[in-house]
Amino acid sequence: MSGPKNTALQAALTKIDQTVRDEADWGAPAQYIPQLAAIDPAQFAISVCLENGAEYSAGQSDTRFSIQSISKVFALIAALGRVGDALWNRVGREPSGTSFDSVILLESEKGRPRNPFVNAGAIVTTDALLSGREPRLALAEIIGIVRAMASDDDIHIDASVARSEKATGARNKALAHYLDSHGNLDSEPELTLGTYFHQCAIEMTTLQLARAGRGLAGFANAPSVLPLRRAKRINALMMTCGHYDGSGEFAFRVGLPGKSGVGGGLLVIAPGRASIGIWSPGLDHYGNSKAGTRAAALLSNAMRWSVF
Ligand code: DON
């Protein structure tokens, strides 16, 4: 059941949609994944779910986009469910201050990635989920968690995006083989990477994404996939590491935990208040959505949702 509509929130979303389209400061889509490079950057959508069940959207909220690194949040939830705190023996919980695909810290830190959101850490997280079974079973678990959290079975993987990334993914291959050289992969690097590329190729609309974030927002009526204590910890990681070397800037401008993807998606959580899905495919120099980050800042300010 959805509660009474918040007209101020709908008015804020409509205004934000208009503002980002007027500003037209889109950035460029990810170039290193051919399938994403072809997308028109002049697109925008935003959706919000509140605890009373009310939902709000503006812009192209029916358009599916590639969630890319936002999938790392759902893979982390799945991996913690499978191996529990043992995951932290293999991956850290500190911001890296480096780009999402950086190799530099892996050598000095002996193959233990800084956090589960940089690519190296996400590859280890996916490997923990894969260990001892076939990729399709690990993928079924991740997509099952996404569908359960979003209360929606119409969420799928676009295999053509996964293939497109596999064909050009030399950097991730290097990371996986480096992790393997330190004994931090259980499966063959190619198997773990194949699973990781497919998880990144999950497609969702902003409304599906906002619904999938309700458990992270701690809503009492969210599907019970995620214990509250774990949601708190994942929000902390999203705040400190969710935007890589742009995490401090995102916290400064938005004041909320968030996770970006190079498809231009953003999952932003206002704990106890709102779950927010945003999409605009043009990126800033950190690889995070340019207009999406702008919209998150405008919304946080308009609704006074910053945690600070
Ligand atoms: O592994 C990659 O490079 C992509 N599949 C995901 C990277 C990503 O989304 C970074 N986020 N902004």
mmCIF file of C-alpha atoms and ligand atoms in Angstrom:
data_model
loop_
_atom_site.group_PDB
_atom_site.id
_atom_site.type_symbol
_atom_site.label_atom_id
_atom_site.label_comp_id
_atom_site.label_asym_id
_atom_site.label_seq_id
_atom_site.Cartn_x
_atom_site.Cartn_y
_atom_site.Cartn_z
ATOM 1 C CA MET A 1 0.000 0.000 0.000
ATOM 2 C CA SER A 2 1.385 3.387 -0.820
ATOM 3 C CA GLY A 3 0.908 6.313 1.534
ATOM 4 C CA PRO A 4 -0.099 9.914 0.804
ATOM 5 C CA LYS A 5 1.843 11.658 -1.973
ATOM 6 C CA ASN A 6 4.513 14.182 -1.095
ATOM 7 C CA THR A 7 3.875 16.980 -3.600
ATOM 8 C CA ALA A 8 7.012 18.899 -2.577
ATOM 9 C CA LEU A 9 9.128 15.867 -3.491
ATOM 10 C CA GLN A 10 7.431 15.439 -6.885
ATOM 11 C CA ALA A 11 7.880 19.168 -7.572
ATOM 12 C CA ALA A 12 11.588 18.903 -6.639
ATOM 13 C CA LEU A 13 12.121 15.969 -9.032
ATOM 14 C CA THR A 14 10.315 17.719 -11.907
ATOM 15 C CA LYS A 15 12.438 20.826 -11.324
ATOM 16 C CA ILE A 16 15.688 18.820 -11.167
ATOM 17 C CA ASP A 17 14.824 17.068 -14.445
ATOM 18 C CA GLN A 18 14.268 20.490 -16.047
ATOM 19 C CA THR A 19 17.454 21.953 -14.537
ATOM 20 C CA VAL A 20 19.807 19.220 -15.751
ATOM 21 C CA ARG A 21 18.260 19.315 -19.242
ATOM 22 C CA ASP A 22 18.603 23.135 -19.350
ATOM 23 C CA GLU A 23 22.216 22.970 -18.172
ATOM 24 C CA ALA A 24 22.983 20.227 -20.735
ATOM 25 C CA ASP A 25 26.324 19.568 -18.971
ATOM 26 C CA TRP A 26 26.219 15.867 -19.782
ATOM 27 C CA GLY A 27 29.808 14.627 -20.008
ATOM 28 C CA ALA A 28 30.679 11.692 -22.268
ATOM 29 C CA PRO A 29 29.575 8.051 -21.934
ATOM 30 C CA ALA A 30 32.150 5.375 -21.018
ATOM 31 C CA GLN A 31 34.429 4.899 -24.021
ATOM 32 C CA TYR A 32 36.152 1.628 -23.091
ATOM 33 C CA ILE A 33 33.000 -0.519 -23.365
ATOM 34 C CA PRO A 34 31.945 -0.174 -27.036
ATOM 35 C CA GLN A 35 28.283 -0.915 -26.345
ATOM 36 C CA LEU A 36 28.107 1.925 -23.785
ATOM 37 C CA ALA A 37 30.160 4.394 -25.865
ATOM 38 C CA ALA A 38 27.340 4.501 -28.448
ATOM 39 C CA ILE A 39 24.671 5.764 -26.008
ATOM 40 C CA ASP A 40 23.292 9.325 -26.361
ATOM 41 C CA PRO A 41 24.523 11.202 -23.243
ATOM 42 C CA ALA A 42 21.614 13.684 -23.264
ATOM 43 C CA GLN A 43 19.338 11.470 -21.175
ATOM 44 C CA PHE A 44 18.202 11.683 -17.564
ATOM 45 C CA ALA A 45 15.950 9.862 -15.115
ATOM 46 C CA ILE A 46 15.385 9.948 -11.377
ATOM 47 C CA SER A 47 13.160 7.856 -9.086
ATOM 48 C CA VAL A 48 12.591 7.920 -5.341
ATOM 49 C CA CYS A 49 10.969 5.381 -2.979
ATOM 50 C CA LEU A 50 9.829 6.399 0.490
ATOM 51 C CA GLU A 51 9.152 4.154 3.474
ATOM 52 C CA ASN A 52 5.369 4.622 3.222
ATOM 53 C CA GLY A 53 5.497 2.923 -0.199
ATOM 54 C CA ALA A 54 5.028 6.100 -2.236
ATOM 55 C CA GLU A 55 7.147 6.312 -5.408
ATOM 56 C CA TYR A 56 8.139 9.328 -7.462
ATOM 57 C CA SER A 57 9.898 9.748 -10.806
ATOM 58 C CA ALA A 58 10.889 12.328 -13.383
ATOM 59 C CA GLY A 59 12.547 11.975 -16.789
ATOM 60 C CA GLN A 60 13.099 8.685 -18.610
ATOM 61 C CA SER A 61 12.380 6.410 -15.661
ATOM 62 C CA ASP A 62 11.152 3.577 -17.960
ATOM 63 C CA THR A 63 14.500 3.303 -19.776
ATOM 64 C CA ARG A 64 16.722 0.373 -18.813
ATOM 65 C CA PHE A 65 20.420 1.079 -18.449
ATOM 66 C CA SER A 66 23.488 -0.988 -17.626
ATOM 67 C CA ILE A 67 24.009 -0.805 -13.860
ATOM 68 C CA GLN A 68 27.734 -1.738 -14.118
ATOM 69 C CA SER A 69 29.504 -1.043 -10.796
ATOM 70 C CA ILE A 70 26.235 -0.584 -8.904
ATOM 71 C CA SER A 71 26.054 -4.390 -9.184
ATOM 72 C CA LYS A 72 29.038 -4.498 -6.792
ATOM 73 C CA VAL A 73 26.644 -3.550 -3.958
ATOM 74 C CA PHE A 74 24.377 -6.518 -4.698
ATOM 75 C CA ALA A 75 27.326 -8.881 -5.213
ATOM 76 C CA LEU A 76 28.686 -7.745 -1.840
ATOM 77 C CA ILE A 77 25.345 -8.453 -0.161
ATOM 78 C CA ALA A 78 25.336 -11.909 -1.776
ATOM 79 C CA ALA A 79 28.970 -12.660 -0.857
ATOM 80 C CA LEU A 80 28.514 -11.558 2.765
ATOM 81 C CA GLY A 81 25.454 -13.788 2.888
ATOM 82 C CA ARG A 82 27.521 -16.708 1.591
ATOM 83 C CA VAL A 83 30.866 -16.382 3.410
ATOM 84 C CA GLY A 84 30.090 -13.788 6.111
ATOM 85 C CA ASP A 85 32.896 -11.747 7.672
ATOM 86 C CA ALA A 86 35.521 -14.122 6.228
ATOM 87 C CA LEU A 87 35.245 -11.944 3.091
ATOM 88 C CA TRP A 88 37.214 -9.236 4.930
ATOM 89 C CA ASN A 89 40.280 -11.479 5.046
ATOM 90 C CA ARG A 90 40.462 -11.064 1.276
ATOM 91 C CA VAL A 91 39.345 -7.442 0.756
ATOM 92 C CA GLY A 92 39.655 -4.290 2.880
ATOM 93 C CA ARG A 93 37.231 -1.569 3.956
ATOM 94 C CA GLU A 94 39.234 1.599 3.325
ATOM 95 C CA PRO A 95 38.902 4.191 0.578
ATOM 96 C CA SER A 96 41.579 3.817 -2.082
ATOM 97 C CA GLY A 97 42.000 7.360 -3.413
ATOM 98 C CA THR A 98 42.631 5.708 -6.772
ATOM 99 C CA SER A 99 40.541 5.238 -9.904
ATOM 100 C CA PHE A 100 38.118 2.314 -10.097
ATOM 101 C CA ASP A 101 40.406 0.224 -12.321
ATOM 102 C CA SER A 102 43.739 1.110 -10.701
ATOM 103 C CA VAL A 103 46.471 -1.505 -10.259
ATOM 104 C CA ILE A 104 48.842 0.594 -8.181
ATOM 105 C CA LEU A 105 47.922 -0.387 -4.599
ATOM 106 C CA LEU A 106 47.681 -4.087 -5.353
ATOM 107 C CA GLU A 107 51.427 -4.532 -5.511
ATOM 108 C CA SER A 108 52.324 -2.761 -2.243
ATOM 109 C CA GLU A 109 49.329 -4.341 -0.445
ATOM 110 C CA LYS A 110 50.109 -7.839 -1.682
ATOM 111 C CA GLY A 111 46.988 -8.537 -3.680
ATOM 112 C CA ARG A 112 44.426 -7.566 -1.005
ATOM 113 C CA PRO A 113 42.267 -4.840 -2.604
ATOM 114 C CA ARG A 114 41.402 -1.791 -0.521
ATOM 115 C CA ASN A 115 37.625 -2.182 -0.705
ATOM 116 C CA PRO A 116 34.872 -4.181 -2.462
ATOM 117 C CA PHE A 117 33.919 -1.335 -4.831
ATOM 118 C CA VAL A 118 37.164 -0.773 -6.754
ATOM 119 C CA ASN A 119 37.325 -3.294 -9.602
ATOM 120 C CA ALA A 120 40.001 -5.448 -7.935
ATOM 121 C CA GLY A 121 37.892 -5.706 -4.762
ATOM 122 C CA ALA A 122 34.744 -6.460 -6.711
ATOM 123 C CA ILE A 123 36.516 -9.213 -8.646
ATOM 124 C CA VAL A 124 37.541 -10.810 -5.313
ATOM 125 C CA THR A 125 33.978 -10.419 -3.988
ATOM 126 C CA THR A 126 32.552 -12.105 -7.090
ATOM 127 C CA ASP A 127 35.179 -14.849 -6.772
ATOM 128 C CA ALA A 128 34.023 -15.504 -3.182
ATOM 129 C CA LEU A 129 30.504 -15.894 -4.508
ATOM 130 C CA LEU A 130 31.636 -18.161 -7.333
ATOM 131 C CA SER A 131 33.984 -20.431 -5.389
ATOM 132 C CA GLY A 132 33.148 -24.134 -5.780
ATOM 133 C CA ARG A 133 30.287 -23.736 -8.263
ATOM 134 C CA GLU A 134 29.470 -22.759 -11.819
ATOM 135 C CA PRO A 135 29.246 -19.109 -12.926
ATOM 136 C CA ARG A 136 25.563 -19.470 -13.842
ATOM 137 C CA LEU A 137 24.759 -20.396 -10.230
ATOM 138 C CA ALA A 138 26.657 -17.419 -8.804
ATOM 139 C CA LEU A 139 24.941 -15.142 -11.342
ATOM 140 C CA ALA A 140 21.557 -16.637 -10.492
ATOM 141 C CA GLU A 141 22.211 -15.781 -6.852
ATOM 142 C CA ILE A 142 23.129 -12.142 -7.609
ATOM 143 C CA ILE A 143 20.201 -11.564 -9.954
ATOM 144 C CA GLY A 144 17.920 -13.348 -7.480
ATOM 145 C CA ILE A 145 18.968 -10.919 -4.754
ATOM 146 C CA VAL A 146 18.458 -7.906 -7.040
ATOM 147 C CA ARG A 147 14.994 -9.152 -8.037
ATOM 148 C CA ALA A 148 14.034 -9.878 -4.439
ATOM 149 C CA MET A 149 15.247 -6.488 -3.202
ATOM 150 C CA ALA A 150 13.392 -4.731 -6.063
ATOM 151 C CA SER A 151 10.277 -6.990 -5.704
ATOM 152 C CA ASP A 152 10.472 -7.404 -9.490
ATOM 153 C CA ASP A 153 11.358 -10.490 -11.557
ATOM 154 C CA ASP A 154 11.605 -8.488 -14.785
ATOM 155 C CA ILE A 155 15.303 -7.667 -14.264
ATOM 156 C CA HIS A 156 17.849 -9.293 -16.613
ATOM 157 C CA ILE A 157 21.427 -9.379 -17.835
ATOM 158 C CA ASP A 158 22.214 -7.904 -21.274
ATOM 159 C CA ALA A 159 24.718 -10.505 -22.469
ATOM 160 C CA SER A 160 25.783 -8.307 -25.410
ATOM 161 C CA VAL A 161 27.138 -5.702 -22.942
ATOM 162 C CA ALA A 162 29.036 -8.439 -21.064
ATOM 163 C CA ARG A 163 30.551 -9.666 -24.360
ATOM 164 C CA SER A 164 31.398 -6.097 -25.373
ATOM 165 C CA GLU A 165 33.282 -5.585 -22.099
ATOM 166 C CA LYS A 166 34.998 -8.966 -22.270
ATOM 167 C CA ALA A 167 36.362 -8.120 -25.727
ATOM 168 C CA THR A 168 38.009 -4.927 -24.463
ATOM 169 C CA GLY A 169 38.600 -5.701 -20.787
ATOM 170 C CA ALA A 170 42.398 -5.940 -20.754
ATOM 171 C CA ARG A 171 42.641 -3.898 -17.547
ATOM 172 C CA ASN A 172 40.304 -6.178 -15.595
ATOM 173 C CA LYS A 173 42.119 -9.228 -16.964
ATOM 174 C CA ALA A 174 45.381 -7.758 -15.669
ATOM 175 C CA LEU A 175 43.792 -7.148 -12.240
ATOM 176 C CA ALA A 176 42.387 -10.691 -12.058
ATOM 177 C CA HIS A 177 45.696 -12.310 -13.000
ATOM 178 C CA TYR A 178 47.530 -10.140 -10.500
ATOM 179 C CA LEU A 179 45.078 -11.172 -7.754
ATOM 180 C CA ASP A 180 45.577 -14.785 -8.821
ATOM 181 C CA SER A 181 49.363 -14.415 -8.525
ATOM 182 C CA HIS A 182 48.825 -13.488 -4.863
ATOM 183 C CA GLY A 183 46.541 -16.457 -4.277
ATOM 184 C CA ASN A 184 43.483 -14.217 -3.855
ATOM 185 C CA LEU A 185 41.284 -15.961 -6.464
ATOM 186 C CA ASP A 186 39.704 -19.394 -5.878
ATOM 187 C CA SER A 187 38.566 -19.836 -9.491
ATOM 188 C CA GLU A 188 40.358 -19.464 -12.813
ATOM 189 C CA PRO A 189 40.676 -15.724 -13.601
ATOM 190 C CA GLU A 190 38.660 -16.122 -16.826
ATOM 191 C CA LEU A 191 35.751 -17.756 -14.972
ATOM 192 C CA THR A 192 35.669 -15.099 -12.253
ATOM 193 C CA LEU A 193 35.906 -12.325 -14.852
ATOM 194 C CA GLY A 194 33.136 -13.839 -16.976
ATOM 195 C CA THR A 195 30.888 -13.842 -13.896
ATOM 196 C CA TYR A 196 31.917 -10.291 -12.999
ATOM 197 C CA PHE A 197 31.286 -8.923 -16.535
ATOM 198 C CA HIS A 198 27.821 -10.514 -16.586
ATOM 199 C CA GLN A 199 26.925 -9.148 -13.147
ATOM 200 C CA CYS A 200 27.956 -5.653 -14.345
ATOM 201 C CA ALA A 201 25.675 -6.074 -17.399
ATOM 202 C CA ILE A 202 22.455 -6.257 -15.335
ATOM 203 C CA GLU A 203 19.951 -3.735 -16.713
ATOM 204 C CA MET A 204 17.428 -1.784 -14.658
ATOM 205 C CA THR A 205 15.287 1.355 -14.775
ATOM 206 C CA THR A 206 15.767 4.054 -12.140
ATOM 207 C CA LEU A 207 12.498 2.968 -10.508
ATOM 208 C CA GLN A 208 13.642 -0.661 -10.261
ATOM 209 C CA LEU A 209 16.956 0.544 -8.825
ATOM 210 C CA ALA A 210 15.284 2.796 -6.245
ATOM 211 C CA ARG A 211 13.078 -0.133 -5.184
ATOM 212 C CA ALA A 212 16.153 -2.374 -4.897
ATOM 213 C CA GLY A 213 17.662 0.155 -2.469
ATOM 214 C CA ARG A 214 14.769 0.105 0.032
ATOM 215 C CA GLY A 215 16.492 -2.464 2.248
ATOM 216 C CA LEU A 216 19.647 -0.355 2.317
ATOM 217 C CA ALA A 217 17.516 2.623 3.382
ATOM 218 C CA GLY A 218 16.366 0.448 6.292
ATOM 219 C CA PHE A 219 12.663 0.527 5.432
ATOM 220 C CA ALA A 220 10.699 -1.717 7.775
ATOM 221 C CA ASN A 221 8.565 -3.076 4.910
ATOM 222 C CA ALA A 222 11.464 -3.778 2.498
ATOM 223 C CA PRO A 223 11.912 -7.426 1.413
ATOM 224 C CA SER A 224 13.921 -9.055 4.206
ATOM 225 C CA VAL A 225 17.087 -9.840 2.259
ATOM 226 C CA LEU A 226 19.409 -7.624 4.237
ATOM 227 C CA PRO A 227 19.756 -7.390 8.030
ATOM 228 C CA LEU A 228 19.773 -3.771 9.280
ATOM 229 C CA ARG A 229 23.239 -4.133 10.785
ATOM 230 C CA ARG A 230 24.631 -5.172 7.414
ATOM 231 C CA ALA A 231 22.786 -2.315 5.663
ATOM 232 C CA LYS A 232 24.501 0.160 7.988
ATOM 233 C CA ARG A 233 27.907 -1.226 7.105
ATOM 234 C CA ILE A 234 27.259 -1.254 3.359
ATOM 235 C CA ASN A 235 26.029 2.345 3.525
ATOM 236 C CA ALA A 236 29.286 3.257 5.301
ATOM 237 C CA LEU A 237 31.290 1.662 2.483
ATOM 238 C CA MET A 238 29.147 3.421 -0.138
ATOM 239 C CA MET A 239 29.812 6.749 1.571
ATOM 240 C CA THR A 240 33.576 6.251 1.857
ATOM 241 C CA CYS A 241 34.340 4.175 -1.270
ATOM 242 C CA GLY A 242 31.262 4.226 -3.546
ATOM 243 C CA HIS A 243 32.696 6.812 -5.957
ATOM 244 C CA TYR A 244 36.377 5.737 -5.883
ATOM 245 C CA ASP A 245 38.704 8.760 -5.930
ATOM 246 C CA GLY A 246 35.575 10.933 -6.266
ATOM 247 C CA SER A 247 34.072 9.655 -2.972
ATOM 248 C CA GLY A 248 35.135 12.679 -0.920
ATOM 249 C CA GLU A 249 33.712 15.030 -3.540
ATOM 250 C CA PHE A 250 30.407 13.106 -3.641
ATOM 251 C CA ALA A 251 30.131 13.210 0.175
ATOM 252 C CA PHE A 252 30.946 16.930 0.085
ATOM 253 C CA ARG A 253 28.340 17.742 -2.553
ATOM 254 C CA VAL A 254 25.559 15.248 -1.729
ATOM 255 C CA GLY A 255 26.117 14.136 1.873
ATOM 256 C CA LEU A 256 24.641 10.666 1.302
ATOM 257 C CA PRO A 257 25.956 7.134 0.663
ATOM 258 C CA GLY A 258 25.968 6.376 -3.052
ATOM 259 C CA LYS A 259 27.239 3.897 -5.597
ATOM 260 C CA SER A 260 27.963 4.818 -9.185
ATOM 261 C CA GLY A 261 28.366 2.796 -12.369
ATOM 262 C CA VAL A 262 30.009 3.636 -15.700
ATOM 263 C CA GLY A 263 26.626 3.121 -17.357
ATOM 264 C CA GLY A 264 25.751 6.457 -15.707
ATOM 265 C CA GLY A 265 23.597 4.995 -12.950
ATOM 266 C CA LEU A 266 23.624 6.049 -9.307
ATOM 267 C CA LEU A 267 22.053 4.408 -6.280
ATOM 268 C CA VAL A 268 21.805 6.938 -3.448
ATOM 269 C CA ILE A 269 20.502 6.133 0.028
ATOM 270 C CA ALA A 270 19.063 8.601 2.530
ATOM 271 C CA PRO A 271 19.039 6.214 5.523
ATOM 272 C CA GLY A 272 15.592 5.921 7.064
ATOM 273 C CA ARG A 273 14.194 8.387 4.539
ATOM 274 C CA ALA A 274 14.555 7.522 0.874
ATOM 275 C CA SER A 275 16.048 5.222 -1.734
ATOM 276 C CA ILE A 276 16.995 7.052 -4.920
ATOM 277 C CA GLY A 277 17.824 5.729 -8.413
ATOM 278 C CA ILE A 278 19.353 8.160 -10.929
ATOM 279 C CA TRP A 279 20.631 7.731 -14.485
ATOM 280 C CA SER A 280 22.404 9.936 -16.977
ATOM 281 C CA PRO A 281 25.006 8.197 -19.153
ATOM 282 C CA GLY A 282 27.546 11.030 -19.511
ATOM 283 C CA LEU A 283 30.421 10.740 -17.024
ATOM 284 C CA ASP A 284 32.822 13.043 -15.180
ATOM 285 C CA HIS A 285 36.562 12.388 -15.088
ATOM 286 C CA TYR A 286 36.174 9.913 -12.196
ATOM 287 C CA GLY A 287 33.830 7.767 -14.315
ATOM 288 C CA ASN A 288 30.731 8.796 -12.326
ATOM 289 C CA SER A 289 27.538 10.248 -13.853
ATOM 290 C CA LYS A 290 27.953 13.993 -14.312
ATOM 291 C CA ALA A 291 24.329 15.144 -14.473
ATOM 292 C CA GLY A 292 23.396 12.323 -12.078
ATOM 293 C CA THR A 293 25.720 13.641 -9.374
ATOM 294 C CA ARG A 294 24.402 17.153 -9.957
ATOM 295 C CA ALA A 295 20.839 15.855 -9.558
ATOM 296 C CA ALA A 296 21.721 13.986 -6.349
ATOM 297 C CA ALA A 297 23.144 17.182 -4.863
ATOM 298 C CA LEU A 298 20.077 19.214 -5.875
ATOM 299 C CA LEU A 299 17.717 16.613 -4.374
ATOM 300 C CA SER A 300 19.659 16.235 -1.137
ATOM 301 C CA ASN A 301 19.644 20.021 -0.696
ATOM 302 C CA ALA A 302 15.971 20.460 -1.662
ATOM 303 C CA MET A 303 14.777 17.752 0.765
ATOM 304 C CA ARG A 304 17.434 18.338 3.483
ATOM 305 C CA TRP A 305 18.365 14.683 3.298
ATOM 306 C CA SER A 306 22.133 15.010 3.863
ATOM 307 C CA VAL A 307 23.273 12.899 6.830
ATOM 308 C CA PHE A 308 25.522 15.785 7.905
HETATM 309 O O1 DON B 1 34.792 -3.393 -14.608
HETATM 310 C C1 DON B 1 34.499 -2.371 -15.212
HETATM 311 O O2 DON B 1 35.351 -1.581 -15.624
HETATM 312 C C2 DON B 1 33.025 -2.071 -15.413
HETATM 313 N N1 DON B 1 32.302 -3.288 -15.659
HETATM 314 C C3 DON B 1 32.436 -1.398 -14.201
HETATM 315 C C4 DON B 1 33.206 -0.166 -13.771
HETATM 316 C C5 DON B 1 32.331 0.883 -13.202
HETATM 317 O O3 DON B 1 31.144 0.873 -13.376
HETATM 318 C C6 DON B 1 33.007 2.024 -12.522
HETATM 319 N N2 DON B 1 32.031 2.952 -11.978
HETATM 320 N N3 DON B 1 31.823 4.081 -12.118
#
